[in-house]
Amino acid sequence: MSPHPLDLATTLEPLGEGRFRGRTHPAYWNMAGPFGGATAALMMQAVLAHPERRGRPVAQTVNFCAAVAKGEFEITVELVRDGRSTQHWNAVMRQGEVVVTTASFVTGAERDTWAHAPKSPPKVPPAAEVAPIPTAGRMPWFDRYEFRVMSGRTVFDLDPPGELAPADTLVWMRDLPERPLDYVALSALADTFLVRILLVRGHMAPVATVSLTTYFLANEATLAAQGTRPMLGVAEGRAFRHGFADQSAELWGDDGVLLAVSHQVTWFKE
């Protein structure tokens, strides 16, 4: 069986002392560089591969400093604080002398504790009852995911509507080809929601994610139980002003378990 495109795109060569070398992959290309989720997944992979890492990912913040150019890059990972319950990490991606991405992480030891889940996922039809949207002819990274949209605009209906549309999306989503869910894949999936201002205004314009934070609420066993089945994505935006906008998302397992939440700030020109 051929390696999954995400595994090819997140392959890193250890260079010693927390340094890793990688290369951009065409399967996850966006308009001016790699899809941001693929970059987030690479930063995650580097921390997971560090020999001093203990516990599972709890939080990840990725700052997209500049467009990643086609070709090689190097990621350096530093353990900033090693505590009893959590580890704190910094990671930097460079191309030559240029810093293109920075990230911070928290990893934590798994413990059996009191648990409570006061929020439930929205009521939606099963994924099998929702047709996937076509993705051919768009940016390559769109072909790496299956999207079954139940509400909200898609990249295929971004025509000026004459009035503003809602900033919300409900979508069943998963990797294509199918791939068992893990933290690398979940890190990328958290950034698959189209920038909200494009949906609200209904046309393409210069936009970019500036900073993306994802909180991982599921342990490895929960991710393994989700497997390759579609997960439910819920996304919304609250405010667009002064060239920046917010965007939040929830990623639910098809069994109703909340796997992760994400928050990002996006830049827009118009």
mmCIF file of N, CA, C and O in Angstrom, residues 85-118:
data_model
loop_
_atom_site.group_PDB
_atom_site.id
_atom_site.type_symbol
_atom_site.label_atom_id
_atom_site.label_comp_id
_atom_site.label_asym_id
_atom_site.label_seq_id
_atom_site.Cartn_x
_atom_site.Cartn_y
_atom_site.Cartn_z
ATOM 1 N N SER A 85 3.265 17.722 35.219
ATOM 2 C CA SER A 85 2.029 17.411 34.499
ATOM 3 C C SER A 85 2.071 17.800 33.031
ATOM 4 O O SER A 85 1.394 17.178 32.206
ATOM 5 N N THR A 86 2.837 18.836 32.698
ATOM 6 C CA THR A 86 2.858 19.330 31.325
ATOM 7 C C THR A 86 4.275 19.662 30.878
ATOM 8 O O THR A 86 5.147 19.960 31.697
ATOM 9 N N GLN A 87 4.470 19.617 29.572
ATOM 10 C CA GLN A 87 5.691 20.106 28.934
ATOM 11 C C GLN A 87 5.312 21.252 27.996
ATOM 12 O O GLN A 87 4.270 21.202 27.330
ATOM 13 N N HIS A 88 6.164 22.254 27.938
ATOM 14 C CA HIS A 88 5.928 23.410 27.081
ATOM 15 C C HIS A 88 7.037 23.489 26.032
ATOM 16 O O HIS A 88 8.224 23.403 26.367
ATOM 17 N N TRP A 89 6.616 23.680 24.776
ATOM 18 C CA TRP A 89 7.540 23.616 23.644
ATOM 19 C C TRP A 89 7.427 24.851 22.767
ATOM 20 O O TRP A 89 6.348 25.426 22.622
ATOM 21 N N ASN A 90 8.539 25.214 22.157
ATOM 22 C CA ASN A 90 8.564 26.179 21.066
ATOM 23 C C ASN A 90 9.143 25.504 19.824
ATOM 24 O O ASN A 90 10.048 24.668 19.927
ATOM 25 N N ALA A 91 8.593 25.851 18.666
ATOM 26 C CA ALA A 91 9.090 25.307 17.406
ATOM 27 C C ALA A 91 9.161 26.423 16.376
ATOM 28 O O ALA A 91 8.301 27.318 16.361
ATOM 29 N N VAL A 92 10.183 26.378 15.534
ATOM 30 C CA VAL A 92 10.392 27.401 14.503
ATOM 31 C C VAL A 92 10.713 26.716 13.184
ATOM 32 O O VAL A 92 11.565 25.817 13.131
ATOM 33 N N MET A 93 10.023 27.124 12.125
ATOM 34 C CA MET A 93 10.319 26.641 10.770
ATOM 35 C C MET A 93 11.054 27.736 10.019
ATOM 36 O O MET A 93 10.596 28.887 9.971
ATOM 37 N N ARG A 94 12.197 27.373 9.423
ATOM 38 C CA ARG A 94 12.994 28.324 8.657
ATOM 39 C C ARG A 94 13.250 27.794 7.254
ATOM 40 O O ARG A 94 13.371 26.576 7.050
ATOM 41 N N GLN A 95 13.330 28.714 6.323
ATOM 42 C CA GLN A 95 13.834 28.424 4.983
ATOM 43 C C GLN A 95 15.014 29.354 4.770
ATOM 44 O O GLN A 95 14.844 30.562 4.631
ATOM 45 N N GLY A 96 16.221 28.780 4.798
ATOM 46 C CA GLY A 96 17.417 29.613 4.822
ATOM 47 C C GLY A 96 17.455 30.378 6.128
ATOM 48 O O GLY A 96 17.329 29.800 7.207
ATOM 49 N N GLU A 97 17.603 31.686 6.050
ATOM 50 C CA GLU A 97 17.623 32.523 7.246
ATOM 51 C C GLU A 97 16.256 33.108 7.574
ATOM 52 O O GLU A 97 16.122 33.865 8.545
ATOM 53 N N VAL A 98 15.246 32.776 6.789
ATOM 54 C CA VAL A 98 13.921 33.377 6.950
ATOM 55 C C VAL A 98 13.042 32.497 7.840
ATOM 56 O O VAL A 98 12.864 31.303 7.572
ATOM 57 N N VAL A 99 12.477 33.084 8.901
ATOM 58 C CA VAL A 99 11.512 32.388 9.738
ATOM 59 C C VAL A 99 10.146 32.491 9.060
ATOM 60 O O VAL A 99 9.622 33.589 8.851
ATOM 61 N N VAL A 100 9.565 31.357 8.703
ATOM 62 C CA VAL A 100 8.274 31.358 8.002
ATOM 63 C C VAL A 100 7.127 30.948 8.911
ATOM 64 O O VAL A 100 5.973 31.318 8.665
ATOM 65 N N THR A 101 7.412 30.190 9.980
ATOM 66 C CA THR A 101 6.370 29.731 10.890
ATOM 67 C C THR A 101 6.947 29.582 12.286
ATOM 68 O O THR A 101 8.078 29.106 12.447
ATOM 69 N N THR A 102 6.183 29.984 13.287
ATOM 70 C CA THR A 102 6.542 29.692 14.671
ATOM 71 C C THR A 102 5.354 28.973 15.324
ATOM 72 O O THR A 102 4.213 29.106 14.871
ATOM 73 N N ALA A 103 5.636 28.234 16.385
ATOM 74 C CA ALA A 103 4.560 27.505 17.058
ATOM 75 C C ALA A 103 4.921 27.263 18.509
ATOM 76 O O ALA A 103 6.099 27.189 18.874
ATOM 77 N N SER A 104 3.906 27.146 19.342
ATOM 78 C CA SER A 104 4.087 26.724 20.728
ATOM 79 C C SER A 104 3.140 25.569 20.998
ATOM 80 O O SER A 104 2.067 25.478 20.396
ATOM 81 N N PHE A 105 3.559 24.674 21.888
ATOM 82 C CA PHE A 105 2.800 23.473 22.191
ATOM 83 C C PHE A 105 2.781 23.232 23.687
ATOM 84 O O PHE A 105 3.704 23.613 24.414
ATOM 85 N N VAL A 106 1.737 22.558 24.121
ATOM 86 C CA VAL A 106 1.687 21.975 25.454
ATOM 87 C C VAL A 106 1.372 20.495 25.282
ATOM 88 O O VAL A 106 0.425 20.138 24.566
ATOM 89 N N THR A 107 2.186 19.640 25.876
ATOM 90 C CA THR A 107 1.875 18.224 25.939
ATOM 91 C C THR A 107 1.644 17.860 27.400
ATOM 92 O O THR A 107 2.196 18.493 28.299
ATOM 93 N N GLY A 108 0.817 16.849 27.628
ATOM 94 C CA GLY A 108 0.483 16.516 28.999
ATOM 95 C C GLY A 108 0.307 15.032 29.214
ATOM 96 O O GLY A 108 -0.087 14.291 28.301
ATOM 97 N N ALA A 109 0.610 14.604 30.422
ATOM 98 C CA ALA A 109 0.442 13.200 30.781
ATOM 99 C C ALA A 109 -1.039 12.865 30.908
ATOM 100 O O ALA A 109 -1.828 13.662 31.428
ATOM 101 N N GLU A 110 -1.433 11.691 30.439
ATOM 102 C CA GLU A 110 -2.820 11.244 30.507
ATOM 103 C C GLU A 110 -3.121 10.745 31.915
ATOM 104 O O GLU A 110 -2.344 9.978 32.503
ATOM 105 N N ARG A 111 -4.254 11.189 32.485
ATOM 106 C CA ARG A 111 -4.646 10.769 33.830
ATOM 107 C C ARG A 111 -6.138 10.451 33.839
ATOM 108 O O ARG A 111 -6.917 11.018 33.068
ATOM 109 N N ASP A 112 -6.544 9.554 34.710
ATOM 110 C CA ASP A 112 -7.964 9.273 34.918
ATOM 111 C C ASP A 112 -8.501 10.276 35.932
ATOM 112 O O ASP A 112 -8.067 10.308 37.091
ATOM 113 N N THR A 113 -9.443 11.129 35.495
ATOM 114 C CA THR A 113 -9.992 12.164 36.358
ATOM 115 C C THR A 113 -11.508 12.223 36.182
ATOM 116 O O THR A 113 -12.089 11.543 35.324
ATOM 117 N N TRP A 114 -12.129 13.072 36.975
ATOM 118 C CA TRP A 114 -13.547 13.385 36.791
ATOM 119 C C TRP A 114 -13.753 13.940 35.392
ATOM 120 O O TRP A 114 -12.916 14.670 34.867
ATOM 121 N N ALA A 115 -14.856 13.606 34.757
ATOM 122 C CA ALA A 115 -15.137 14.061 33.397
ATOM 123 C C ALA A 115 -16.585 14.526 33.285
ATOM 124 O O ALA A 115 -17.486 13.990 33.955
ATOM 125 N N HIS A 116 -16.795 15.525 32.461
ATOM 126 C CA HIS A 116 -18.132 16.084 32.262
ATOM 127 C C HIS A 116 -18.153 16.738 30.887
ATOM 128 O O HIS A 116 -17.188 17.406 30.497
ATOM 129 N N ALA A 117 -19.224 16.552 30.136
ATOM 130 C CA ALA A 117 -19.353 17.134 28.796
ATOM 131 C C ALA A 117 -20.711 17.813 28.683
ATOM 132 O O ALA A 117 -21.695 17.195 28.262
ATOM 133 N N PRO A 118 -20.800 19.106 29.073
ATOM 134 C CA PRO A 118 -22.098 19.789 29.089
ATOM 135 C C PRO A 118 -22.642 20.156 27.709
ATOM 136 O O PRO A 118 -23.821 20.478 27.582
#
